[in-house]
């Protein structure tokens, strides 16, 4: 289970002084060892999916094929015209920004206990010698509503809980819609896929990355794949930092204005029997600006089995590519280890 570690937001205030050095536990020699590609050409190559076109009978088939191709070849896409009201997004951005501006003692009221993954602090710290990420997190369980532990839901700003409620509802609608179209793309009954996500369980992880004048030495979030089905990422402020791994290189993602950046998680790769790919990604930090992002993870229901859909195993000649495991065991396995690229999903292969 995760160990308690220093607050990075406070640490950054000290380490960003000219006469101070970054503690050794945060120095990541591997940060600059892989080629990083950025620029407009790369960004336009990352697929853009239009939800309005998916829902329009005249363009739905073509857009659904684009969606399936994005999940198969990239594991990432940007979603535009998603239908989440502007005021819902602006309220979430405002309240998350205000939370991270609170004094440390006010944020630590919601500190993550060692035996839980909900709350404020750092996650995936399993060793006293492990290298640490240059970032703090707030992790909340959003859905089903009865699963929420309100001890970890900030009371300040006062609008926080209402903002999260509305945002949770809207993003759940988007995820359900995308899963229905992905079922069509795979040629399976949408209900068989949606049943795995009955009740639409949903968690949120808000990432706060302080600025760091020595950006080449640290990582905001270690390379990893998400354990869940679909992740909807919202850039809370206008600072970019997401990078995805493709063909052995890191590609910088510049989020389109108003878009969600969405990625396939380990669970969806397994359910699809390898048709879709959960792609390694990481976060880098900015030398002069803080960065805040909010990832909403769409989970399986608690009694689900994480394994290839039987319809797809039959299509694939009766050959499952991955093991099957109870959902709760699958998630315990994920949270008990440090973030390590594709290690989680590769470990599920038969």
mmCIF file of C-alpha atoms in Angstrom, residues 5 22 47-48 54 57-58 86 92 94 98 109 124 126 138 144 148 177 200 206 215 237 245 275 279 334 340 347:
data_model
loop_
_atom_site.group_PDB
_atom_site.id
_atom_site.type_symbol
_atom_site.label_atom_id
_atom_site.label_comp_id
_atom_site.label_asym_id
_atom_site.label_seq_id
_atom_site.Cartn_x
_atom_site.Cartn_y
_atom_site.Cartn_z
ATOM 1 C CA UNK A 5 5.579 11.204 1.235
ATOM 2 C CA UNK A 22 15.965 18.907 -6.071
ATOM 3 C CA UNK A 47 -7.279 11.186 -34.034
ATOM 4 C CA UNK A 48 -10.100 13.629 -33.372
ATOM 5 C CA UNK A 54 -21.327 9.676 -34.071
ATOM 6 C CA UNK A 57 -27.335 8.717 -38.551
ATOM 7 C CA UNK A 58 -25.867 10.142 -41.772
ATOM 8 C CA UNK A 86 -19.664 24.922 -20.929
ATOM 9 C CA UNK A 92 -15.142 22.316 -12.300
ATOM 10 C CA UNK A 94 -12.733 27.043 -11.116
ATOM 11 C CA UNK A 98 -9.349 27.103 -5.916
ATOM 12 C CA UNK A 109 -7.718 17.813 6.073
ATOM 13 C CA UNK A 124 1.598 4.372 -6.012
ATOM 14 C CA UNK A 126 5.296 1.314 -2.319
ATOM 15 C CA UNK A 138 -6.681 14.391 -5.189
ATOM 16 C CA UNK A 144 -22.166 5.149 -7.615
ATOM 17 C CA UNK A 148 -18.578 8.264 -2.052
ATOM 18 C CA UNK A 177 -22.278 6.662 -25.391
ATOM 19 C CA UNK A 200 -21.310 3.326 -14.330
ATOM 20 C CA UNK A 206 -6.968 15.490 -10.095
ATOM 21 C CA UNK A 215 12.228 20.295 -15.696
ATOM 22 C CA UNK A 237 -5.699 25.235 -16.975
ATOM 23 C CA UNK A 245 4.355 6.685 -26.204
ATOM 24 C CA UNK A 275 -8.374 -5.306 -30.397
ATOM 25 C CA UNK A 279 -1.118 3.049 -24.323
ATOM 26 C CA UNK A 334 -2.958 -2.330 -9.866
ATOM 27 C CA UNK A 340 5.472 0.896 -14.500
ATOM 28 C CA UNK A 347 1.013 -9.392 -16.735
#
